[in-house]
């Protein structure tokens, strides 16, 4: 006890408690909405609330651990981290489950499901930040060999996620993180132009040989009304979501009182479409609170990154911010029917143990940047 109290006092003083509090508020808010979304389900809400609460407690522990630990020497063990990441994704081949989504993204054992891409995403941010900062500080980031190395670093996890699990949503997060971190590091604009040209050349092949017809229809449906003119086919999920949001109006129908929610009419309403549940039962005001909280978390990550004293720390913060921004934008867009339904959860609010503790681990990395000033972080290398 004598050692714990001083540690807690130091932790509260040096860690980013603003970021932690914002994330905790979002998660508790999310658990309440998950309880409402699953209240009338066949299995009831108790199991979902228990799993999400346990995931939150694990997430808090990971936040504390990754705030205190110095991530730099951990990143130096990159061969081990790469091997673990690849093995986690490859494990989806024999042990993967799609849970009826069409994406073979989960590994299940003893009734517990883990989504490897969520864990790999955090490792990817750390390793990409380490790789970019090394090239920027000791090589030439804009040299063709440097860009080629980074391209390979990105392509491996992206390809594994797409080919093994067919989870386009998770794969696109890796792409967005990659772009944001390179832009923040100062990569020349002409490389981005070449990257866009390369993607334009690859997309026709992927469109014809990799993506399934249902995935193509889902991508195009929000922008082409002829694909599903009645809204009862590929746009059915978005149609039900918009009905729920519209019925909520300004202040909502009340917690546990949403007609669409309590009749279980919204698809995946405790996971991908939790924002629609919030909109129906808490109204537009509830949605605005959710978006404001997420915006504050993203801005906080960016601010800590800008205040950091080295390239790697800055890139870690920007990578985490990019993850939260992309997932929030796509998920809310899915619920509004303006972006394709690609199975991305709303950070901190949606049900999902892997997502919850991985996000807390990610923001723990950001908090660690504030926890350790530069001289103290690099003292061991002097």
Tab-separated table of C-alpha atoms in Angstrom:
chain	number	residue	atom	x	y	z
A	1	UNK	CA	0.000	0.000	0.000
A	2	UNK	CA	2.888	2.365	0.801
A	3	UNK	CA	4.199	1.918	-2.748
A	4	UNK	CA	0.802	1.982	-4.471
A	5	UNK	CA	-0.339	5.346	-3.143
A	6	UNK	CA	2.775	7.278	-4.281
A	7	UNK	CA	2.527	5.557	-7.686
A	8	UNK	CA	-1.131	6.532	-8.082
A	9	UNK	CA	-0.352	10.100	-7.040
A	10	UNK	CA	2.462	10.309	-9.589
A	11	UNK	CA	0.309	8.662	-12.257
A	12	UNK	CA	-2.578	11.086	-11.768
A	13	UNK	CA	-0.171	14.020	-11.840
A	14	UNK	CA	1.812	13.039	-14.934
A	15	UNK	CA	-0.622	10.984	-17.059
A	16	UNK	CA	-3.182	12.635	-19.308
A	17	UNK	CA	-6.209	12.398	-17.049
A	18	UNK	CA	-8.236	14.611	-19.392
A	19	UNK	CA	-7.876	12.040	-22.171
A	20	UNK	CA	-8.546	9.173	-19.757
A	21	UNK	CA	-11.675	10.845	-18.366
A	22	UNK	CA	-13.077	11.541	-21.829
A	23	UNK	CA	-12.541	7.922	-22.896
A	24	UNK	CA	-14.031	6.605	-19.651
A	25	UNK	CA	-17.116	8.798	-20.002
A	26	UNK	CA	-17.618	7.571	-23.571
A	27	UNK	CA	-17.262	3.924	-22.537
A	28	UNK	CA	-19.686	4.176	-19.606
A	29	UNK	CA	-22.107	6.062	-21.860
A	30	UNK	CA	-21.677	3.253	-24.391
A	31	UNK	CA	-22.397	0.527	-21.813
A	32	UNK	CA	-25.667	2.243	-20.891
A	33	UNK	CA	-26.681	2.400	-24.563
A	34	UNK	CA	-25.619	-1.230	-25.133
A	35	UNK	CA	-27.836	-2.201	-22.201
A	36	UNK	CA	-30.770	-0.426	-23.852
A	37	UNK	CA	-29.987	-1.844	-27.298
A	38	UNK	CA	-29.964	-5.435	-25.996
A	39	UNK	CA	-32.683	-5.141	-23.320
A	40	UNK	CA	-35.317	-6.939	-25.428
A	41	UNK	CA	-32.939	-9.339	-27.195
A	42	UNK	CA	-33.396	-13.087	-26.701
A	43	UNK	CA	-30.371	-13.366	-24.421
A	44	UNK	CA	-31.031	-10.124	-22.539
A	45	UNK	CA	-28.603	-7.333	-21.794
A	46	UNK	CA	-26.768	-8.761	-18.763
A	47	UNK	CA	-24.226	-10.774	-20.765
A	48	UNK	CA	-23.423	-7.906	-23.115
A	49	UNK	CA	-23.031	-5.441	-20.243
A	50	UNK	CA	-20.784	-7.870	-18.347
A	51	UNK	CA	-18.496	-8.495	-21.336
A	52	UNK	CA	-18.248	-4.787	-22.122
A	53	UNK	CA	-17.548	-3.919	-18.483
A	54	UNK	CA	-14.786	-6.527	-18.255
A	55	UNK	CA	-13.319	-5.209	-21.518
A	56	UNK	CA	-13.407	-1.692	-20.057
A	57	UNK	CA	-11.544	-2.834	-16.917
A	58	UNK	CA	-8.920	-4.570	-19.066
A	59	UNK	CA	-8.713	-1.403	-21.149
A	60	UNK	CA	-8.118	0.739	-18.065
A	61	UNK	CA	-5.319	-1.604	-16.974
A	62	UNK	CA	-3.748	-1.389	-20.448
A	63	UNK	CA	-4.090	2.414	-20.402
A	64	UNK	CA	-2.142	2.571	-17.134
A	65	UNK	CA	0.459	0.044	-18.297
A	66	UNK	CA	1.143	1.725	-21.655
A	67	UNK	CA	1.200	5.157	-20.045
A	68	UNK	CA	3.966	4.072	-17.675
A	69	UNK	CA	5.968	1.822	-20.029
A	70	UNK	CA	8.432	3.384	-22.438
A	71	UNK	CA	7.287	2.321	-25.887
A	72	UNK	CA	10.634	3.071	-27.590
A	73	UNK	CA	12.564	0.012	-26.345
A	74	UNK	CA	9.446	-2.097	-26.982
A	75	UNK	CA	9.410	-0.908	-30.596
A	76	UNK	CA	13.081	-1.893	-30.862
A	77	UNK	CA	11.857	-5.499	-30.639
A	78	UNK	CA	10.069	-4.976	-33.948
A	79	UNK	CA	10.876	-8.431	-35.406
A	80	UNK	CA	8.977	-10.047	-32.535
A	81	UNK	CA	6.082	-7.598	-32.844
A	82	UNK	CA	5.861	-8.173	-36.598
A	83	UNK	CA	5.909	-11.951	-36.142
A	84	UNK	CA	3.165	-11.828	-33.498
A	85	UNK	CA	1.019	-9.547	-35.686
A	86	UNK	CA	1.354	-11.790	-38.737
A	87	UNK	CA	0.644	-14.937	-36.698
A	88	UNK	CA	-2.471	-13.351	-35.199
A	89	UNK	CA	-3.822	-12.576	-38.662
A	90	UNK	CA	-2.807	-15.970	-40.076
A	91	UNK	CA	-4.637	-17.653	-37.180
A	92	UNK	CA	-7.858	-16.495	-38.824
A	93	UNK	CA	-7.328	-19.059	-41.606
A	94	UNK	CA	-7.957	-22.157	-39.445
A	95	UNK	CA	-9.773	-20.563	-36.485
A	96	UNK	CA	-11.597	-17.545	-37.948
A	97	UNK	CA	-15.355	-16.993	-37.628
A	98	UNK	CA	-17.491	-14.507	-39.528
A	99	UNK	CA	-20.398	-14.354	-37.026
A	100	UNK	CA	-22.761	-13.988	-39.970
A	101	UNK	CA	-21.100	-10.802	-41.261
A	102	UNK	CA	-19.256	-12.329	-44.215
A	103	UNK	CA	-15.952	-11.103	-42.743
A	104	UNK	CA	-13.827	-13.846	-41.178
A	105	UNK	CA	-12.512	-11.504	-38.516
A	106	UNK	CA	-12.946	-13.208	-35.141
A	107	UNK	CA	-11.216	-16.005	-33.275
A	108	UNK	CA	-13.490	-17.655	-30.714
A	109	UNK	CA	-12.603	-19.924	-27.808
A	110	UNK	CA	-14.531	-20.732	-24.614
A	111	UNK	CA	-17.258	-18.343	-25.735
A	112	UNK	CA	-14.831	-15.425	-25.965
A	113	UNK	CA	-14.250	-13.645	-29.268
A	114	UNK	CA	-11.095	-11.736	-30.188
A	115	UNK	CA	-10.650	-9.646	-33.314
A	116	UNK	CA	-6.916	-9.845	-34.208
A	117	UNK	CA	-7.008	-6.791	-36.487
A	118	UNK	CA	-7.892	-4.582	-33.493
A	119	UNK	CA	-4.755	-5.697	-31.641
A	120	UNK	CA	-2.573	-5.571	-34.756
A	121	UNK	CA	-3.768	-2.021	-35.425
A	122	UNK	CA	-2.184	-0.730	-32.200
A	123	UNK	CA	1.082	-2.560	-32.927
A	124	UNK	CA	0.995	-1.196	-36.483
A	125	UNK	CA	0.817	2.399	-35.206
A	126	UNK	CA	3.849	1.878	-32.969
A	127	UNK	CA	5.938	0.106	-35.616
A	128	UNK	CA	5.027	2.546	-38.374
A	129	UNK	CA	5.897	5.473	-36.100
A	130	UNK	CA	9.240	3.837	-35.281
A	131	UNK	CA	9.987	3.116	-38.942
A	132	UNK	CA	9.065	6.587	-40.201
A	133	UNK	CA	10.946	8.382	-37.415
A	134	UNK	CA	14.056	6.275	-38.071
A	135	UNK	CA	13.999	7.081	-41.792
A	136	UNK	CA	13.321	10.755	-41.105
A	137	UNK	CA	16.088	11.175	-38.553
A	138	UNK	CA	18.819	8.903	-39.925
A	139	UNK	CA	18.037	8.485	-43.620
A	140	UNK	CA	16.087	10.471	-46.186
A	141	UNK	CA	12.351	10.002	-45.757
A	142	UNK	CA	11.656	11.139	-49.315
A	143	UNK	CA	14.209	8.848	-50.936
A	144	UNK	CA	12.707	6.195	-53.193
A	145	UNK	CA	14.157	3.347	-51.080
A	146	UNK	CA	12.639	4.803	-47.909
A	147	UNK	CA	9.218	5.138	-49.511
A	148	UNK	CA	9.492	1.594	-50.901
A	149	UNK	CA	10.244	0.228	-47.413
A	150	UNK	CA	7.262	2.050	-45.936
A	151	UNK	CA	5.027	0.848	-48.768
A	152	UNK	CA	5.967	-2.773	-48.009
A	153	UNK	CA	5.385	-2.109	-44.289
A	154	UNK	CA	1.854	-0.961	-45.125
A	155	UNK	CA	0.996	-3.546	-47.783
A	156	UNK	CA	1.717	-6.616	-45.615
A	157	UNK	CA	-0.956	-6.035	-42.912
A	158	UNK	CA	-3.369	-4.464	-45.411
A	159	UNK	CA	-3.151	-7.464	-47.751
A	160	UNK	CA	-3.385	-9.988	-44.926
A	161	UNK	CA	-6.555	-8.375	-43.559
A	162	UNK	CA	-8.188	-8.140	-47.010
A	163	UNK	CA	-7.231	-11.609	-48.237
A	164	UNK	CA	-7.681	-13.602	-45.019
A	165	UNK	CA	-10.680	-11.935	-43.400
A	166	UNK	CA	-12.193	-9.983	-46.340
A	167	UNK	CA	-12.657	-7.157	-43.816
A	168	UNK	CA	-12.401	-4.099	-46.047
A	169	UNK	CA	-13.340	-1.715	-43.241
A	170	UNK	CA	-10.456	-2.755	-40.986
A	171	UNK	CA	-8.047	-2.730	-43.938
A	172	UNK	CA	-9.008	0.838	-44.824
A	173	UNK	CA	-8.127	1.956	-41.297
A	174	UNK	CA	-4.551	0.785	-41.906
A	175	UNK	CA	-4.506	2.825	-45.118
A	176	UNK	CA	-5.788	5.984	-43.424
A	177	UNK	CA	-3.291	5.657	-40.561
A	178	UNK	CA	-0.505	5.214	-43.116
A	179	UNK	CA	-1.501	8.337	-45.063
A	180	UNK	CA	-1.943	10.559	-41.999
A	181	UNK	CA	1.356	9.508	-40.395
A	182	UNK	CA	3.307	10.065	-43.620
A	183	UNK	CA	1.710	13.480	-44.104
A	184	UNK	CA	2.490	14.431	-40.489
A	185	UNK	CA	6.099	13.258	-40.953
A	186	UNK	CA	6.560	15.593	-43.918
A	187	UNK	CA	6.515	13.259	-46.909
A	188	UNK	CA	6.540	15.260	-50.137
A	189	UNK	CA	3.225	15.789	-51.898
A	190	UNK	CA	4.444	14.192	-55.118
A	191	UNK	CA	4.651	10.826	-53.342
A	192	UNK	CA	0.972	11.107	-52.415
A	193	UNK	CA	0.154	11.911	-56.038
A	194	UNK	CA	2.074	8.816	-57.154
A	195	UNK	CA	0.290	6.796	-54.474
A	196	UNK	CA	-3.113	7.912	-55.757
A	197	UNK	CA	-2.053	6.979	-59.291
A	198	UNK	CA	-0.910	3.544	-58.096
A	199	UNK	CA	-4.220	2.994	-56.310
A	200	UNK	CA	-6.123	4.029	-59.432
A	201	UNK	CA	-4.209	1.356	-61.332
A	202	UNK	CA	-4.825	-1.348	-58.709
A	203	UNK	CA	-8.509	-0.651	-57.984
A	204	UNK	CA	-9.855	-2.119	-61.282
A	205	UNK	CA	-8.060	-5.412	-60.555
A	206	UNK	CA	-9.310	-5.491	-56.956
A	207	UNK	CA	-12.800	-4.574	-58.134
A	208	UNK	CA	-12.884	-7.517	-60.538
A	209	UNK	CA	-10.909	-10.199	-58.711
A	210	UNK	CA	-10.872	-9.506	-54.952
A	211	UNK	CA	-14.095	-7.805	-53.889
A	212	UNK	CA	-17.268	-9.885	-53.748
A	213	UNK	CA	-20.392	-8.687	-55.637
A	214	UNK	CA	-22.158	-7.908	-52.344
A	215	UNK	CA	-19.190	-5.791	-51.208
A	216	UNK	CA	-19.226	-3.838	-54.467
A	217	UNK	CA	-22.970	-3.262	-54.130
A	218	UNK	CA	-22.519	-2.040	-50.550
A	219	UNK	CA	-19.811	0.417	-51.596
A	220	UNK	CA	-21.863	1.883	-54.459
A	221	UNK	CA	-25.372	1.765	-52.964
A	222	UNK	CA	-25.205	5.030	-50.938
A	223	UNK	CA	-24.325	6.926	-54.121
A	224	UNK	CA	-26.352	5.029	-56.740
A	225	UNK	CA	-30.063	4.746	-55.978
A	226	UNK	CA	-30.608	2.326	-58.867
A	227	UNK	CA	-28.763	-0.438	-56.971
A	228	UNK	CA	-31.445	-0.622	-54.276
A	229	UNK	CA	-34.320	1.751	-55.169
A	230	UNK	CA	-36.653	0.378	-52.464
A	231	UNK	CA	-34.066	0.411	-49.675
A	232	UNK	CA	-34.940	-3.179	-48.760
A	233	UNK	CA	-31.802	-4.894	-50.058
A	234	UNK	CA	-28.210	-3.730	-49.480
A	235	UNK	CA	-29.477	-0.405	-48.078
A	236	UNK	CA	-31.853	-2.077	-45.622
A	237	UNK	CA	-29.518	-1.588	-42.666
A	238	UNK	CA	-29.040	2.102	-43.459
A	239	UNK	CA	-32.794	2.520	-44.066
A	240	UNK	CA	-33.679	1.126	-40.625
A	241	UNK	CA	-30.963	3.268	-39.075
A	242	UNK	CA	-32.323	6.444	-40.657
A	243	UNK	CA	-35.855	5.608	-39.496
A	244	UNK	CA	-34.581	5.305	-35.924
A	245	UNK	CA	-32.644	8.575	-36.126
A	246	UNK	CA	-35.645	10.393	-37.598
A	247	UNK	CA	-38.010	9.105	-34.894
A	248	UNK	CA	-35.713	10.439	-32.179
A	249	UNK	CA	-36.070	14.057	-33.308
A	250	UNK	CA	-34.484	16.581	-30.913
A	251	UNK	CA	-34.527	14.934	-27.474
A	252	UNK	CA	-35.347	11.302	-28.291
A	253	UNK	CA	-38.027	8.876	-27.183
A	254	UNK	CA	-36.295	8.093	-23.911
A	255	UNK	CA	-33.827	5.473	-22.717
A	256	UNK	CA	-35.191	1.925	-23.166
A	257	UNK	CA	-38.196	3.410	-25.002
A	258	UNK	CA	-37.075	3.556	-28.643
A	259	UNK	CA	-39.668	1.793	-30.859
A	260	UNK	CA	-37.099	0.663	-33.423
A	261	UNK	CA	-34.523	-0.215	-30.788
A	262	UNK	CA	-36.755	-2.142	-28.434
A	263	UNK	CA	-38.347	-4.084	-31.309
A	264	UNK	CA	-34.818	-5.065	-32.426
A	265	UNK	CA	-35.527	-3.585	-35.866
A	266	UNK	CA	-32.119	-1.915	-36.240
A	267	UNK	CA	-29.495	-4.377	-37.525
A	268	UNK	CA	-26.415	-4.828	-35.323
A	269	UNK	CA	-27.809	-2.106	-33.088
A	270	UNK	CA	-25.452	-2.794	-30.188
A	271	UNK	CA	-22.350	-2.818	-32.431
A	272	UNK	CA	-22.177	-1.067	-35.820
A	273	UNK	CA	-25.389	0.928	-35.377
A	274	UNK	CA	-25.195	2.018	-31.732
A	275	UNK	CA	-25.245	5.633	-32.964
A	276	UNK	CA	-28.758	5.021	-34.343
A	277	UNK	CA	-29.891	3.756	-30.934
A	278	UNK	CA	-28.493	6.907	-29.349
A	279	UNK	CA	-30.250	9.046	-31.963
A	280	UNK	CA	-33.624	7.365	-31.422
A	281	UNK	CA	-33.602	7.295	-27.637
A	282	UNK	CA	-31.617	10.455	-26.834
A	283	UNK	CA	-32.352	12.453	-29.977
A	284	UNK	CA	-30.173	14.818	-31.923
A	285	UNK	CA	-28.879	16.297	-28.667
A	286	UNK	CA	-27.568	12.887	-27.614
A	287	UNK	CA	-25.891	12.455	-30.996
A	288	UNK	CA	-24.270	15.868	-30.686
A	289	UNK	CA	-22.899	14.963	-27.245
A	290	UNK	CA	-21.405	11.752	-28.674
A	291	UNK	CA	-19.772	13.575	-31.599
A	292	UNK	CA	-18.446	16.304	-29.287
A	293	UNK	CA	-16.884	13.752	-26.922
A	294	UNK	CA	-15.200	11.916	-29.801
A	295	UNK	CA	-13.996	15.200	-31.296
A	296	UNK	CA	-12.480	16.230	-27.957
A	297	UNK	CA	-10.614	12.908	-27.717
A	298	UNK	CA	-9.254	13.275	-31.261
A	299	UNK	CA	-8.228	16.897	-30.700
A	300	UNK	CA	-6.574	15.945	-27.409
A	301	UNK	CA	-4.492	13.283	-29.166
A	302	UNK	CA	-3.422	15.805	-31.816
A	303	UNK	CA	-2.531	18.444	-29.200
A	304	UNK	CA	-0.385	15.996	-27.216
A	305	UNK	CA	1.321	14.985	-30.468
A	306	UNK	CA	2.072	18.593	-31.399
A	307	UNK	CA	3.512	19.234	-27.933
A	308	UNK	CA	5.710	16.116	-27.975
A	309	UNK	CA	9.449	16.512	-28.265
A	310	UNK	CA	10.327	13.825	-30.785
A	311	UNK	CA	9.103	12.500	-34.109
A	312	UNK	CA	8.052	9.050	-32.972
A	313	UNK	CA	5.869	10.361	-30.138
A	314	UNK	CA	4.191	12.801	-32.475
A	315	UNK	CA	3.507	10.088	-35.042
A	316	UNK	CA	2.035	7.719	-32.441
A	317	UNK	CA	-0.389	10.421	-31.351
A	318	UNK	CA	-1.347	11.247	-34.927
A	319	UNK	CA	-1.791	7.550	-35.732
A	320	UNK	CA	-4.200	7.096	-32.823
A	321	UNK	CA	-6.068	10.284	-33.795
A	322	UNK	CA	-6.326	9.023	-37.390
A	323	UNK	CA	-7.820	5.730	-36.182
A	324	UNK	CA	-10.468	7.462	-34.091
A	325	UNK	CA	-11.283	9.994	-36.805
A	326	UNK	CA	-11.701	7.428	-39.575
A	327	UNK	CA	-13.782	5.006	-37.521
A	328	UNK	CA	-16.018	7.780	-36.168
A	329	UNK	CA	-16.591	9.353	-39.573
A	330	UNK	CA	-17.347	6.059	-41.351
A	331	UNK	CA	-19.546	4.670	-38.565
A	332	UNK	CA	-21.669	7.809	-38.224
A	333	UNK	CA	-21.808	8.049	-42.022
A	334	UNK	CA	-23.056	4.432	-42.158
A	335	UNK	CA	-25.863	5.273	-39.742
A	336	UNK	CA	-26.802	8.340	-41.796
A	337	UNK	CA	-26.666	6.369	-45.052
A	338	UNK	CA	-23.935	8.507	-46.619
A	339	UNK	CA	-21.021	6.040	-46.385
A	340	UNK	CA	-20.920	2.312	-47.226
A	341	UNK	CA	-21.820	-0.188	-44.506
A	342	UNK	CA	-18.392	-1.766	-43.965
A	343	UNK	CA	-18.683	-2.950	-40.376
A	344	UNK	CA	-16.690	-0.375	-38.414
A	345	UNK	CA	-17.677	0.212	-34.800
A	346	UNK	CA	-18.120	3.600	-33.134
A	347	UNK	CA	-15.025	4.061	-30.910
A	348	UNK	CA	-15.687	3.503	-27.186
A	349	UNK	CA	-19.474	3.326	-27.663
A	350	UNK	CA	-20.085	0.155	-29.688
A	351	UNK	CA	-20.154	-3.292	-28.140
A	352	UNK	CA	-16.910	-5.178	-28.701
A	353	UNK	CA	-14.304	-6.301	-26.198
A	354	UNK	CA	-11.342	-6.295	-28.596
A	355	UNK	CA	-12.209	-2.836	-29.867
A	356	UNK	CA	-12.636	-1.417	-26.363
A	357	UNK	CA	-9.407	-2.612	-24.767
A	358	UNK	CA	-7.413	-1.946	-27.965
A	359	UNK	CA	-8.632	1.650	-28.059
A	360	UNK	CA	-7.703	2.165	-24.413
A	361	UNK	CA	-4.283	0.691	-25.158
A	362	UNK	CA	-3.933	3.133	-28.054
A	363	UNK	CA	-4.858	6.205	-26.011
A	364	UNK	CA	-2.565	4.862	-23.268
A	365	UNK	CA	0.290	5.252	-25.754
A	366	UNK	CA	-0.773	8.869	-26.236
A	367	UNK	CA	-0.948	9.439	-22.490
A	368	UNK	CA	2.542	7.956	-22.231
A	369	UNK	CA	3.879	10.733	-24.448
A	370	UNK	CA	2.759	13.257	-21.833
A	371	UNK	CA	3.889	11.026	-18.961
A	372	UNK	CA	7.528	10.841	-20.105
A	373	UNK	CA	9.347	14.058	-21.087
A	374	UNK	CA	12.087	13.568	-23.676
A	375	UNK	CA	15.186	13.790	-21.418
A	376	UNK	CA	13.735	11.175	-19.070
A	377	UNK	CA	12.664	8.896	-21.923
A	378	UNK	CA	16.111	8.765	-23.511
A	379	UNK	CA	18.181	8.697	-20.321
A	380	UNK	CA	18.812	4.957	-20.682
A	381	UNK	CA	20.478	5.490	-24.056
A	382	UNK	CA	22.931	8.123	-22.881
